[in-house]
Short mmCIF file of C-alpha atoms in Angstrom, two decimals:
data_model
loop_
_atom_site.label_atom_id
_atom_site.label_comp_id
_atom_site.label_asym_id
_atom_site.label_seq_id
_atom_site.Cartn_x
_atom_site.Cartn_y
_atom_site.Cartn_z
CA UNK A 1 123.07 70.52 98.48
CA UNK A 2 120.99 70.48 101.53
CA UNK A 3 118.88 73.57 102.92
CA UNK A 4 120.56 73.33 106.74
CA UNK A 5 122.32 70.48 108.50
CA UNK A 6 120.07 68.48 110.53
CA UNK A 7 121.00 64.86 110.22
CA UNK A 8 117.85 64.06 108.53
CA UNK A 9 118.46 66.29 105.88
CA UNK A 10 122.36 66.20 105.42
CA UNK A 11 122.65 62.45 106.32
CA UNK A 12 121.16 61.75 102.30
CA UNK A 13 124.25 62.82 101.13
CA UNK A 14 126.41 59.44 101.73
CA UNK A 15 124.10 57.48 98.95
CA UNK A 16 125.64 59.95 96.36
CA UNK A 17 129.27 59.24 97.06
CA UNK A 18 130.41 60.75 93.45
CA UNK A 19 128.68 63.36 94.25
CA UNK A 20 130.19 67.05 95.39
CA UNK A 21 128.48 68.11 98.86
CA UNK A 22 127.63 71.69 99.01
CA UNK A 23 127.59 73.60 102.01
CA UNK A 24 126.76 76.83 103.73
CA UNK A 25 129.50 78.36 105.42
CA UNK A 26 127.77 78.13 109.17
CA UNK A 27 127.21 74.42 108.54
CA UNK A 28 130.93 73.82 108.79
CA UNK A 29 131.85 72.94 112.22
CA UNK A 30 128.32 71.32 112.65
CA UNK A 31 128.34 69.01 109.87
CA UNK A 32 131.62 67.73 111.13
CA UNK A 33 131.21 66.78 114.41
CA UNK A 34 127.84 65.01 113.22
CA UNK A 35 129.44 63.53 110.68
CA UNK A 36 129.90 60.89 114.32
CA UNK A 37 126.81 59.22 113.32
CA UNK A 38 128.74 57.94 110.49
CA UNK A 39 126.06 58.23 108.04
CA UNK A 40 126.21 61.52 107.68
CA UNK A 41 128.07 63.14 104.91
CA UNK A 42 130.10 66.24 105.65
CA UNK A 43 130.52 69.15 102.75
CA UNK A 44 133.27 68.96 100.61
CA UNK A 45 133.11 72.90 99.31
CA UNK A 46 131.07 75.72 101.65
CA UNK A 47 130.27 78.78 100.47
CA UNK A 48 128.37 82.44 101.63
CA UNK A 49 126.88 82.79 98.87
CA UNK A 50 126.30 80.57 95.65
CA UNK A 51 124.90 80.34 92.02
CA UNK A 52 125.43 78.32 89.19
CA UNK A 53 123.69 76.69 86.02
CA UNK A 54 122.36 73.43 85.53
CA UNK A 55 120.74 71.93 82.87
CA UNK A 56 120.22 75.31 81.32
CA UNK A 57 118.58 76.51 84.61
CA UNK A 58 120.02 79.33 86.74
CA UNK A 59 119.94 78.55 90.19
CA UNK A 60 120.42 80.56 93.14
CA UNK A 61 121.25 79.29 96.73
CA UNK A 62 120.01 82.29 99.26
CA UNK A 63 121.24 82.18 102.92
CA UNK A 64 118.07 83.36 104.98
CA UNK A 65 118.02 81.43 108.67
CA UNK A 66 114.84 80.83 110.13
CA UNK A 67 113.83 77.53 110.81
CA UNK A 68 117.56 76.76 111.68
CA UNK A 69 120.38 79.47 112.02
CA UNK A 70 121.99 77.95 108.19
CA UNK A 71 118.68 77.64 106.66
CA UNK A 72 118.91 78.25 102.88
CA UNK A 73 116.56 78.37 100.31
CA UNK A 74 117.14 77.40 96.61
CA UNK A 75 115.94 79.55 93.97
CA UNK A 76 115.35 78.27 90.14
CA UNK A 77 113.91 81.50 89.07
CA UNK A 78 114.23 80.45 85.36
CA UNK A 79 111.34 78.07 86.13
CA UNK A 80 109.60 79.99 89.36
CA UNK A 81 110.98 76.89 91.56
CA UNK A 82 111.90 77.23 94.96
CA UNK A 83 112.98 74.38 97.49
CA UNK A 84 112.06 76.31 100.72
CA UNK A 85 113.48 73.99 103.14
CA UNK A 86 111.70 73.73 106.68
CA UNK A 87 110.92 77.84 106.21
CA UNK A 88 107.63 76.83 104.88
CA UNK A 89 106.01 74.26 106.68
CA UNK A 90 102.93 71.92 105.61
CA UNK A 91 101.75 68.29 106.29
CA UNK A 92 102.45 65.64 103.92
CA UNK A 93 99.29 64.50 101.99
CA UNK A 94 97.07 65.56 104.54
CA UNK A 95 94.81 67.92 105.15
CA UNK A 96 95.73 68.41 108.62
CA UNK A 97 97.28 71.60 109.99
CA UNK A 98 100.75 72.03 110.67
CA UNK A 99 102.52 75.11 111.70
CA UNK A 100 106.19 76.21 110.22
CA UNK A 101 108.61 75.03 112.88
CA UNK A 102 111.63 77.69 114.74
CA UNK A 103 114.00 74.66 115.88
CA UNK A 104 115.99 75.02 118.46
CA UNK A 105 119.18 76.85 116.62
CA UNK A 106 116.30 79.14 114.64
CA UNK A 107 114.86 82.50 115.34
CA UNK A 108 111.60 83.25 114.72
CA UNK A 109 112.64 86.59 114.18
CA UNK A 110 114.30 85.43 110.79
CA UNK A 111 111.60 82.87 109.87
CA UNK A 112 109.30 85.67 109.46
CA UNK A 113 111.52 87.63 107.50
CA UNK A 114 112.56 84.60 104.73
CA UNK A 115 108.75 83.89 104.65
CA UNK A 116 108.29 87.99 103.44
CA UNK A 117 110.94 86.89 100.70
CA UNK A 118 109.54 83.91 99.74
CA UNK A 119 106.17 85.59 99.24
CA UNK A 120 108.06 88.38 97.46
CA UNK A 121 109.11 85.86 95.39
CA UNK A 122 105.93 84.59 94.68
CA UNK A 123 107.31 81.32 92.74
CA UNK A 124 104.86 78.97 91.02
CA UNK A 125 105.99 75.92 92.24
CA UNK A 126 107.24 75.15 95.91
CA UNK A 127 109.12 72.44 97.49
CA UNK A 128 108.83 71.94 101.23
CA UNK A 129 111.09 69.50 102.84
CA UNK A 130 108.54 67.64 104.96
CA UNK A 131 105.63 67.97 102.57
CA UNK A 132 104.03 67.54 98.98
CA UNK A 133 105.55 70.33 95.99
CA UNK A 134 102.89 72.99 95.90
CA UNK A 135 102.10 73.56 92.38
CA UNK A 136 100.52 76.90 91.37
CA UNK A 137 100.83 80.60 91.80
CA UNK A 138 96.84 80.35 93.56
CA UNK A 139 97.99 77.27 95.83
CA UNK A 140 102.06 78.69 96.82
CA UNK A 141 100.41 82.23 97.88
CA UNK A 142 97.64 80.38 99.99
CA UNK A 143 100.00 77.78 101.36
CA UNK A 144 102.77 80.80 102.19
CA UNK A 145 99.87 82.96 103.43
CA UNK A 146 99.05 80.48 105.88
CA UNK A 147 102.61 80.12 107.29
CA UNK A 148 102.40 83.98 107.45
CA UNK A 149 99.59 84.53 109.56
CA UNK A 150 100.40 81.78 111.61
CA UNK A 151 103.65 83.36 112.61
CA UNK A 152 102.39 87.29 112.52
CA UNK A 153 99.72 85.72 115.24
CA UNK A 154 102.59 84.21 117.51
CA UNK A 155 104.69 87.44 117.32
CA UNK A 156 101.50 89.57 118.06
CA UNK A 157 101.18 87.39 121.64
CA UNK A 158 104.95 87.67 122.29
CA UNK A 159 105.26 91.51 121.71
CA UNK A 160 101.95 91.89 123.42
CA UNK A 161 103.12 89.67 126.08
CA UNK A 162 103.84 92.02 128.98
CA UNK A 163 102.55 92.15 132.46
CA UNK A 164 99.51 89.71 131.09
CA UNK A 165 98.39 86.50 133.11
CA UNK A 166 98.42 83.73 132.39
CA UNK A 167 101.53 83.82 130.66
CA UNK A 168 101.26 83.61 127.12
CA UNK A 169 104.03 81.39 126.57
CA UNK A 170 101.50 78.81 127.11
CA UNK A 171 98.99 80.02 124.64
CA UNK A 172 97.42 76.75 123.14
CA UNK A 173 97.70 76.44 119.44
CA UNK A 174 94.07 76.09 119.43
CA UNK A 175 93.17 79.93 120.11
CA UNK A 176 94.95 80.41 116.82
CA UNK A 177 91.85 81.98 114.95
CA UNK A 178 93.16 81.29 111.65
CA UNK A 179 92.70 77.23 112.84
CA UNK A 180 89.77 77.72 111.25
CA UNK A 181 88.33 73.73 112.59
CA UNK A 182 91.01 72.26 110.96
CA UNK A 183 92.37 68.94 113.01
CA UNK A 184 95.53 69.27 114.07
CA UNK A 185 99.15 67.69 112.88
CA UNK A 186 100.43 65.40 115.49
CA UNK A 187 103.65 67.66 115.55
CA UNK A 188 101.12 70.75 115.49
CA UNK A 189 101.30 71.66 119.26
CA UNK A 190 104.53 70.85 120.25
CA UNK A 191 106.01 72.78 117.01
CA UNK A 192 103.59 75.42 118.50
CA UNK A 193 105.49 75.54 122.16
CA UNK A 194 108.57 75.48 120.73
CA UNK A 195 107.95 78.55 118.73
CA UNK A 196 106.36 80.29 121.43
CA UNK A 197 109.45 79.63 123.63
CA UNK A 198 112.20 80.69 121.03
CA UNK A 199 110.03 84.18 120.11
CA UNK A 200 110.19 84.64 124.15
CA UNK A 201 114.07 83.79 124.29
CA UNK A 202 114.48 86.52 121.55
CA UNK A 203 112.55 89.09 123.05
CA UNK A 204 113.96 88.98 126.42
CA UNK A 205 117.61 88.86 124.85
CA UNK A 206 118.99 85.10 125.90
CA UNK A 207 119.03 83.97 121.88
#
């Protein structure tokens, strides 16, 4: 079961070959035609929406988009466990500063909204795909508060965008007041741009 299709999430999938490959619905077509790379592992079942139970654990697999237009997140609310995907965003064993990533299929529109369920949600333990699990309600709501101010700030510049030079679109990561000193993730800047250009695609319609 992976949370969307990139290849280096859905590729995993061929070292499990007994295994059944679970799907979301808008993966379909995608997963097959980059199932090319021949390592990557297609889904055998797709679904809209999904539960089941597992080791006495009740498990819930919620479509929400965001970081990609299939994104999913997977809830084990038995246990407060969520697997969040690339919706929340952190670096991995550092204490460098990474921002939560709109590729380019994702809407930053819908990022913000699964990141207002996932706080809702308010699980004790969180799994990020590119990153250490978060362990604790007092570490999850700082690390989710972080991803949420973060993108409230970008969507403040793009809907305050208008008639304003220099463009905003090239706002530098590090006016971000919440940066707070921290050194920056490699990735930081360029995940940055990228979300500053998808928030302008969606506001002026071509997304």
């Amino acid at each position: 079961l992976a949370t969307h299709y990139h290849p280096h999430h859905g590729s995993g999938g061929v070292a499990f070959p007994e295994a059944l490959r679970l799907g979301h619905v808008k993966k379909g077509l995608l997963w097959k035609k980059e199932q090319s790379r021949k390592v990557y592992a297609a889904p055998q079942l797709c679904y809209e929406e999904l539960s089941f139970e597992i080791a006495g654990q009740h498990v819930e697999v919620l479509p929400v988009g965001g970081h990609s237009f299939d994104s999913v997140l997977v809830w084990i609310a038995t246990a407060s466990v969520l697997f969040a995907g690339e919706d929340i965003l952190h670096a991995r064993g550092s204490h460098e500063y990474l921002v939560p990533h709109v590729s380019k299929d994702g809407s930053l529109r819908d990022l913000r909204s699964a990141v207002a369920r996932i706080e809702a949600m308010d699980p004790r333990v969180l799994v990020s795909s590119h990153g250490c699990a978060v362990i604790g309600h007092d570490d999850v709501r700082a690390l989710i508060r972080d991803n949420r101010n973060y993108l409230d700030w970008v969507s403040g510049r793009i809907d305050g965008s208008d008639d304003q030079e220099p463009p905003l679109i090239d706002t530098p990561l590090t006016d971000y007041p919440g940066l707070a000193g921290r050194a920056l993730h490699s990735y930081a800047e360029q995940f940055h741009r990228g979300n500053l250009q998808r928030g302008f695609a969606e506001k002026a319609g071509t997304r």
